[in-house]
PDB file of C-alpha atoms in Angstrom:
ATOM      1  CA  MET A   1      12.713  24.950  48.476  1.00 80.00           C
ATOM      2  CA  SER A   2       9.191  25.961  49.269  1.00 90.00           C
ATOM      3  CA  PRO A   3       6.243  23.570  48.863  1.00 90.00           C
ATOM      4  CA  VAL A   4       5.022  25.592  45.849  1.00 91.00           C
ATOM      5  CA  SER A   5       8.406  25.156  44.141  1.00 92.00           C
ATOM      6  CA  TRP A   6       8.263  21.409  44.744  1.00 92.00           C
ATOM      7  CA  ILE A   7       4.758  21.205  43.297  1.00 93.00           C
ATOM      8  CA  LEU A   8       5.803  23.210  40.237  1.00 94.00           C
ATOM      9  CA  LEU A   9       8.869  21.005  39.805  1.00 93.00           C
ATOM     10  CA  VAL A  10       6.736  17.862  40.028  1.00 94.00           C
ATOM     11  CA  VAL A  11       4.224  19.263  37.527  1.00 95.00           C
ATOM     12  CA  VAL A  12       6.987  20.240  35.101  1.00 95.00           C
ATOM     13  CA  LEU A  13       8.591  16.803  35.443  1.00 96.00           C
ATOM     14  CA  LEU A  14       5.240  15.078  34.834  1.00 96.00           C
ATOM     15  CA  VAL A  15       4.666  17.166  31.705  1.00 94.00           C
ATOM     16  CA  VAL A  16       8.179  16.418  30.442  1.00 95.00           C
ATOM     17  CA  PHE A  17       7.791  12.667  31.080  1.00 96.00           C
ATOM     18  CA  TRP A  18       4.369  12.697  29.433  1.00 95.00           C
ATOM     19  CA  ALA A  19       5.782  14.556  26.396  1.00 95.00           C
ATOM     20  CA  ILE A  20       8.627  12.060  26.123  1.00 95.00           C
ATOM     21  CA  GLY A  21       6.123   9.189  26.297  1.00 95.00           C
ATOM     22  CA  ALA A  22       3.893  10.785  23.658  1.00 95.00           C
ATOM     23  CA  PHE A  23       6.868  11.429  21.375  1.00 96.00           C
ATOM     24  CA  ASN A  24       8.069   7.841  21.790  1.00 96.00           C
ATOM     25  CA  ARG A  25       4.586   6.477  21.024  1.00 96.00           C
ATOM     26  CA  LEU A  26       4.284   8.589  17.879  1.00 95.00           C
ATOM     27  CA  THR A  27       7.773   7.518  16.804  1.00 95.00           C
ATOM     28  CA  ARG A  28       6.914   3.847  17.403  1.00 96.00           C
ATOM     29  CA  LEU A  29       3.761   4.231  15.304  1.00 95.00           C
ATOM     30  CA  LYS A  30       5.716   5.960  12.536  1.00 94.00           C
ATOM     31  CA  ASN A  31       8.215   3.092  12.529  1.00 94.00           C
ATOM     32  CA  ALA A  32       5.388   0.538  12.491  1.00 95.00           C
ATOM     33  CA  ILE A  33       3.991   2.255   9.389  1.00 94.00           C
ATOM     34  CA  ALA A  34       7.376   2.114   7.684  1.00 93.00           C
ATOM     35  CA  ASN A  35       7.628  -1.588   8.546  1.00 94.00           C
ATOM     36  CA  ALA A  36       4.104  -2.280   7.290  1.00 94.00           C
ATOM     37  CA  PHE A  37       4.921  -0.487   4.051  1.00 94.00           C
ATOM     38  CA  GLY A  38       8.041  -2.645   3.774  1.00 93.00           C
ATOM     39  CA  GLN A  39       5.784  -5.719   3.801  1.00 93.00           C
ATOM     40  CA  ILE A  40       3.658  -4.217   1.032  1.00 94.00           C
ATOM     41  CA  ASP A  41       6.837  -3.389  -0.875  1.00 93.00           C
ATOM     42  CA  VAL A  42       7.956  -7.037  -0.793  1.00 93.00           C
ATOM     43  CA  GLN A  43       4.641  -8.245  -2.189  1.00 93.00           C
ATOM     44  CA  LEU A  44       4.488  -5.514  -4.836  1.00 94.00           C
ATOM     45  CA  LYS A  45       7.983  -6.472  -6.016  1.00 93.00           C
ATOM     46  CA  ARG A  46       6.806 -10.074  -6.335  1.00 93.00           C
ATOM     47  CA  ARG A  47       3.762  -8.922  -8.277  1.00 93.00           C
ATOM     48  CA  TYR A  48       5.800  -6.694 -10.585  1.00 94.00           C
ATOM     49  CA  ASP A  49       8.103  -9.631 -11.327  1.00 93.00           C
ATOM     50  CA  LEU A  50       5.161 -11.909 -12.183  1.00 92.00           C
ATOM     51  CA  ILE A  51       3.360  -9.532 -14.556  1.00 92.00           C
ATOM     52  CA  PRO A  52       5.913  -9.518 -17.413  1.00 92.00           C
ATOM     53  CA  ASN A  53       5.953 -13.340 -17.364  1.00 89.00           C
ATOM     54  CA  LEU A  54       2.168 -13.404 -17.481  1.00 89.00           C
ATOM     55  CA  VAL A  55       2.123 -10.977 -20.416  1.00 90.00           C
ATOM     56  CA  GLU A  56       4.734 -13.014 -22.307  1.00 88.00           C
ATOM     57  CA  VAL A  57       2.671 -16.192 -21.971  1.00 87.00           C
ATOM     58  CA  ALA A  58      -0.470 -14.355 -23.074  1.00 88.00           C
ATOM     59  CA  ARG A  59       1.323 -12.610 -25.956  1.00 84.00           C
ATOM     60  CA  LYS A  60       1.549 -15.760 -28.103  1.00 79.00           C
ATOM     61  CA  TYR A  61      -2.207 -16.312 -27.807  1.00 81.00           C
ATOM     62  CA  LEU A  62      -3.359 -12.695 -27.892  1.00 82.00           C
ATOM     63  CA  ALA A  63      -1.411 -11.357 -30.852  1.00 76.00           C
ATOM     64  CA  HIS A  64      -4.287  -9.107 -31.955  1.00 75.00           C
ATOM     65  CA  GLU A  65      -4.828  -7.881 -28.356  1.00 81.00           C
ATOM     66  CA  ALA A  66      -1.527  -6.003 -28.318  1.00 83.00           C
ATOM     67  CA  GLN A  67      -3.158  -2.859 -26.946  1.00 87.00           C
ATOM     68  CA  THR A  68      -4.344  -4.726 -23.838  1.00 88.00           C
ATOM     69  CA  LEU A  69      -0.904  -6.235 -23.284  1.00 89.00           C
ATOM     70  CA  GLU A  70       0.823  -2.885 -23.767  1.00 91.00           C
ATOM     71  CA  ALA A  71      -1.585  -1.259 -21.304  1.00 92.00           C
ATOM     72  CA  VAL A  72      -0.713  -3.881 -18.686  1.00 93.00           C
ATOM     73  CA  ILE A  73       3.027  -3.361 -19.153  1.00 93.00           C
ATOM     74  CA  ALA A  74       2.684   0.439 -19.106  1.00 94.00           C
ATOM     75  CA  ALA A  75       0.570   0.289 -15.937  1.00 95.00           C
ATOM     76  CA  ARG A  76       3.059  -2.116 -14.348  1.00 94.00           C
ATOM     77  CA  ASN A  77       5.966   0.210 -15.133  1.00 95.00           C
ATOM     78  CA  GLN A  78       4.100   3.232 -13.765  1.00 95.00           C
ATOM     79  CA  ALA A  79       3.155   1.366 -10.583  1.00 94.00           C
ATOM     80  CA  HIS A  80       6.708   0.073 -10.161  1.00 94.00           C
ATOM     81  CA  SER A  81       8.066   3.604 -10.472  1.00 95.00           C
ATOM     82  CA  ALA A  82       5.531   4.905  -7.930  1.00 94.00           C
ATOM     83  CA  GLU A  83       6.405   2.019  -5.605  1.00 93.00           C
ATOM     84  CA  GLN A  84      10.092   2.875  -5.740  1.00 93.00           C
ATOM     85  CA  SER A  85       9.320   6.500  -4.866  1.00 93.00           C
ATOM     86  CA  ALA A  86       7.079   5.438  -1.992  1.00 91.00           C
ATOM     87  CA  ALA A  87       9.649   2.902  -0.747  1.00 90.00           C
ATOM     88  CA  ALA A  88      12.264   5.648  -0.634  1.00 90.00           C
ATOM     89  CA  SER A  89       9.944   7.719   1.557  1.00 87.00           C
ATOM     90  CA  PRO A  90       7.169   5.536   3.061  1.00 87.00           C
ATOM     91  CA  LEU A  91       5.967   8.370   5.303  1.00 86.00           C
ATOM     92  CA  ASN A  92       5.467  10.827   2.424  1.00 87.00           C
ATOM     93  CA  ALA A  93       1.733  11.288   1.885  1.00 86.00           C
ATOM     94  CA  GLY A  94       2.189  12.373  -1.750  1.00 90.00           C
ATOM     95  CA  ALA A  95       4.271   9.315  -2.632  1.00 90.00           C
ATOM     96  CA  ILE A  96       1.773   6.976  -0.953  1.00 89.00           C
ATOM     97  CA  GLY A  97      -1.115   8.664  -2.796  1.00 88.00           C
ATOM     98  CA  ALA A  98       0.697   8.335  -6.141  1.00 92.00           C
ATOM     99  CA  LEU A  99       1.337   4.651  -5.423  1.00 91.00           C
ATOM    100  CA  GLY A 100      -2.330   4.105  -4.633  1.00 89.00           C
ATOM    101  CA  GLY A 101      -3.381   5.724  -7.904  1.00 91.00           C
ATOM    102  CA  ALA A 102      -0.841   3.754  -9.942  1.00 93.00           C
ATOM    103  CA  GLU A 103      -1.942   0.512  -8.275  1.00 91.00           C
ATOM    104  CA  GLN A 104      -5.554   1.246  -9.195  1.00 91.00           C
ATOM    105  CA  VAL A 105      -4.572   1.690 -12.851  1.00 93.00           C
ATOM    106  CA  LEU A 106      -2.566  -1.544 -12.770  1.00 93.00           C
ATOM    107  CA  GLY A 107      -5.444  -3.439 -11.168  1.00 90.00           C
ATOM    108  CA  GLY A 108      -7.790  -2.244 -13.898  1.00 91.00           C
ATOM    109  CA  ALA A 109      -5.355  -3.228 -16.653  1.00 92.00           C
ATOM    110  CA  LEU A 110      -4.886  -6.686 -15.145  1.00 91.00           C
ATOM    111  CA  GLY A 111      -8.644  -7.071 -14.839  1.00 90.00           C
ATOM    112  CA  ARG A 112      -9.035  -6.285 -18.540  1.00 89.00           C
ATOM    113  CA  LEU A 113      -6.264  -8.764 -19.421  1.00 89.00           C
ATOM    114  CA  PHE A 114      -7.951 -11.556 -17.479  1.00 87.00           C
ATOM    115  CA  ALA A 115     -11.333 -10.663 -18.978  1.00 87.00           C
ATOM    116  CA  VAL A 116      -9.858 -10.862 -22.498  1.00 85.00           C
ATOM    117  CA  ALA A 117      -8.051 -14.103 -21.636  1.00 84.00           C
ATOM    118  CA  GLU A 118     -11.391 -15.709 -20.760  1.00 83.00           C
ATOM    119  CA  ALA A 119     -12.302 -15.624 -24.456  1.00 83.00           C
ATOM    120  CA  TYR A 120      -9.310 -17.810 -25.386  1.00 84.00           C
ATOM    121  CA  PRO A 121      -9.758 -21.415 -24.191  1.00 84.00           C
ATOM    122  CA  GLU A 122      -6.245 -22.408 -25.276  1.00 84.00           C
ATOM    123  CA  LEU A 123      -4.794 -19.578 -23.184  1.00 83.00           C
ATOM    124  CA  LYS A 124      -6.903 -20.560 -20.181  1.00 77.00           C
ATOM    125  CA  ALA A 125      -5.690 -24.154 -20.608  1.00 81.00           C
ATOM    126  CA  ASP A 126      -2.007 -23.189 -20.779  1.00 85.00           C
ATOM    127  CA  GLN A 127      -0.252 -24.635 -17.705  1.00 87.00           C
ATOM    128  CA  THR A 128       2.179 -21.736 -17.351  1.00 87.00           C
ATOM    129  CA  MET A 129      -0.654 -19.198 -17.600  1.00 87.00           C
ATOM    130  CA  ARG A 130      -2.624 -21.039 -14.911  1.00 86.00           C
ATOM    131  CA  GLU A 131       0.398 -21.202 -12.600  1.00 90.00           C
ATOM    132  CA  LEU A 132       1.216 -17.532 -13.095  1.00 89.00           C
ATOM    133  CA  SER A 133      -2.428 -16.579 -12.550  1.00 88.00           C
ATOM    134  CA  GLU A 134      -2.495 -18.572  -9.306  1.00 91.00           C
ATOM    135  CA  GLU A 135       0.765 -16.970  -8.149  1.00 92.00           C
ATOM    136  CA  LEU A 136      -0.609 -13.540  -8.973  1.00 91.00           C
ATOM    137  CA  ALA A 137      -3.869 -14.263  -7.122  1.00 90.00           C
ATOM    138  CA  SER A 138      -1.887 -15.443  -4.084  1.00 92.00           C
ATOM    139  CA  THR A 139       0.264 -12.327  -4.243  1.00 93.00           C
ATOM    140  CA  GLU A 140      -2.833 -10.119  -4.498  1.00 91.00           C
ATOM    141  CA  ASN A 141      -4.139 -11.713  -1.296  1.00 93.00           C
ATOM    142  CA  ARG A 142      -0.839 -11.055   0.452  1.00 94.00           C
ATOM    143  CA  ILE A 143      -0.895  -7.453  -0.749  1.00 92.00           C
ATOM    144  CA  GLY A 144      -4.414  -7.107   0.636  1.00 91.00           C
ATOM    145  CA  PHE A 145      -3.357  -8.366   4.071  1.00 93.00           C
ATOM    146  CA  ALA A 146      -0.240  -6.173   4.077  1.00 94.00           C
ATOM    147  CA  ARG A 147      -2.330  -3.159   3.014  1.00 93.00           C
ATOM    148  CA  GLN A 148      -4.752  -3.858   5.856  1.00 94.00           C
ATOM    149  CA  ALA A 149      -1.901  -3.956   8.400  1.00 94.00           C
ATOM    150  CA  TYR A 150      -0.493  -0.724   6.944  1.00 94.00           C
ATOM    151  CA  ASN A 151      -3.877   0.995   7.142  1.00 94.00           C
ATOM    152  CA  ASP A 152      -4.316  -0.180  10.758  1.00 96.00           C
ATOM    153  CA  HIS A 153      -1.005   1.435  11.710  1.00 95.00           C
ATOM    154  CA  VAL A 154      -1.831   4.608   9.773  1.00 94.00           C
ATOM    155  CA  LEU A 155      -5.180   4.828  11.550  1.00 95.00           C
ATOM    156  CA  GLU A 156      -3.495   4.431  14.930  1.00 96.00           C
ATOM    157  CA  LEU A 157      -0.929   7.161  14.135  1.00 95.00           C
ATOM    158  CA  ASN A 158      -3.552   9.505  12.681  1.00 94.00           C
ATOM    159  CA  ASP A 159      -5.770   9.011  15.734  1.00 95.00           C
ATOM    160  CA  ALA A 160      -2.894   9.577  18.146  1.00 94.00           C
ATOM    161  CA  ALA A 161      -1.714  12.678  16.298  1.00 93.00           C
ATOM    162  CA  ALA A 162      -5.230  14.148  16.257  1.00 93.00           C
ATOM    163  CA  GLN A 163      -6.201  13.552  19.887  1.00 93.00           C
ATOM    164  CA  PHE A 164      -5.608  16.047  22.643  1.00 92.00           C
ATOM    165  CA  PRO A 165      -3.130  16.313  24.350  1.00 91.00           C
ATOM    166  CA  THR A 166      -0.875  14.181  22.111  1.00 92.00           C
ATOM    167  CA  LEU A 167      -1.611  16.471  19.176  1.00 92.00           C
ATOM    168  CA  ILE A 168       0.521  19.115  20.910  1.00 93.00           C
ATOM    169  CA  VAL A 169       3.578  16.863  20.675  1.00 95.00           C
ATOM    170  CA  ALA A 170       2.592  15.762  17.145  1.00 94.00           C
ATOM    171  CA  ARG A 171       2.437  19.371  15.941  1.00 94.00           C
ATOM    172  CA  LEU A 172       5.520  20.406  17.871  1.00 93.00           C
ATOM    173  CA  PHE A 173       7.608  17.641  16.250  1.00 94.00           C
ATOM    174  CA  ASN A 174       5.815  17.710  12.870  1.00 91.00           C
ATOM    175  CA  PHE A 175       4.222  14.243  12.933  1.00 91.00           C
ATOM    176  CA  GLN A 176       1.930  14.380   9.919  1.00 87.00           C
ATOM    177  CA  THR A 177      -1.151  12.314   9.251  1.00 88.00           C
ATOM    178  CA  LEU A 178      -0.921   9.868   6.370  1.00 89.00           C
ATOM    179  CA  PRO A 179      -3.479   8.711   3.798  1.00 87.00           C
ATOM    180  CA  MET A 180      -4.847   5.190   3.823  1.00 87.00           C
ATOM    181  CA  LEU A 181      -3.972   2.882   0.947  1.00 83.00           C
ATOM    182  CA  ALA A 182      -7.234   2.216  -0.851  1.00 75.00           C
ATOM    183  CA  SER A 183      -7.744  -0.213  -3.693  1.00 63.00           C
ATOM    184  CA  THR A 184     -10.412   1.980  -5.255  1.00 58.00           C
ATOM    185  CA  SER A 185     -11.175   5.679  -5.130  1.00 56.00           C
ATOM    186  CA  SER A 186     -14.502   5.939  -6.941  1.00 55.00           C
ATOM    187  CA  GLU A 187     -17.744   4.026  -7.249  1.00 62.00           C
ATOM    188  CA  ALA A 188     -17.015   3.311 -10.935  1.00 56.00           C
ATOM    189  CA  GLU A 189     -13.837   1.443  -9.980  1.00 51.00           C
ATOM    190  CA  ARG A 190     -15.837  -0.818  -7.670  1.00 52.00           C
ATOM    191  CA  GLN A 191     -17.932  -2.091 -10.559  1.00 58.00           C
ATOM    192  CA  PRO A 192     -16.917  -5.396 -12.182  1.00 55.00           C
ATOM    193  CA  VAL A 193     -15.123  -5.322 -15.530  1.00 47.00           C
ATOM    194  CA  LYS A 194     -17.610  -5.682 -18.395  1.00 52.00           C
ATOM    195  CA  VAL A 195     -16.604  -7.687 -21.421  1.00 43.00           C
ATOM    196  CA  ALA A 196     -18.582  -7.762 -24.652  1.00 43.00           C
ATOM    197  CA  PHE A 197     -17.855 -10.122 -27.542  1.00 37.00           C
TER     198      PHE A 197
END
């Protein structure tokens, strides 16, 4: 073989090894995202299990606040359905976006429930309600940490898939960018819940 053939062979081998490395990195990042979503999934399941118990405790005190309680249950069911779709396909941008939207609705409904509950001292004093509220607050913190880990992995994958020369491998093997999980999507959602009596 001539020296030019050897150089071409070395260059081709370097490109192949680089492409294999880039593909493996993108695959590792994709798997890390699926794992991070699995951690969110565990905490969301815990949250969805707590909400009906919380509503049942509140129901006996908030008989005339049925609309608030029904809104919480409806939002919980919608979020649970979106979570199941996202869990079935954690790398599907549409499913993750739908989950984010459903979680925002659920968060708002829970915020209204807790705001209404503040007006009922006997409900606030109920031991079961306090324990469930503490469990839910703890779960919300865990969801926040899991969401942060998920978003870190999504950012790393999105950056890798958008940077040259790795973007060539990303496009060639259809590695798609994913949306971040956000707790709010508008400035109005960032405002505190207002309660008037």
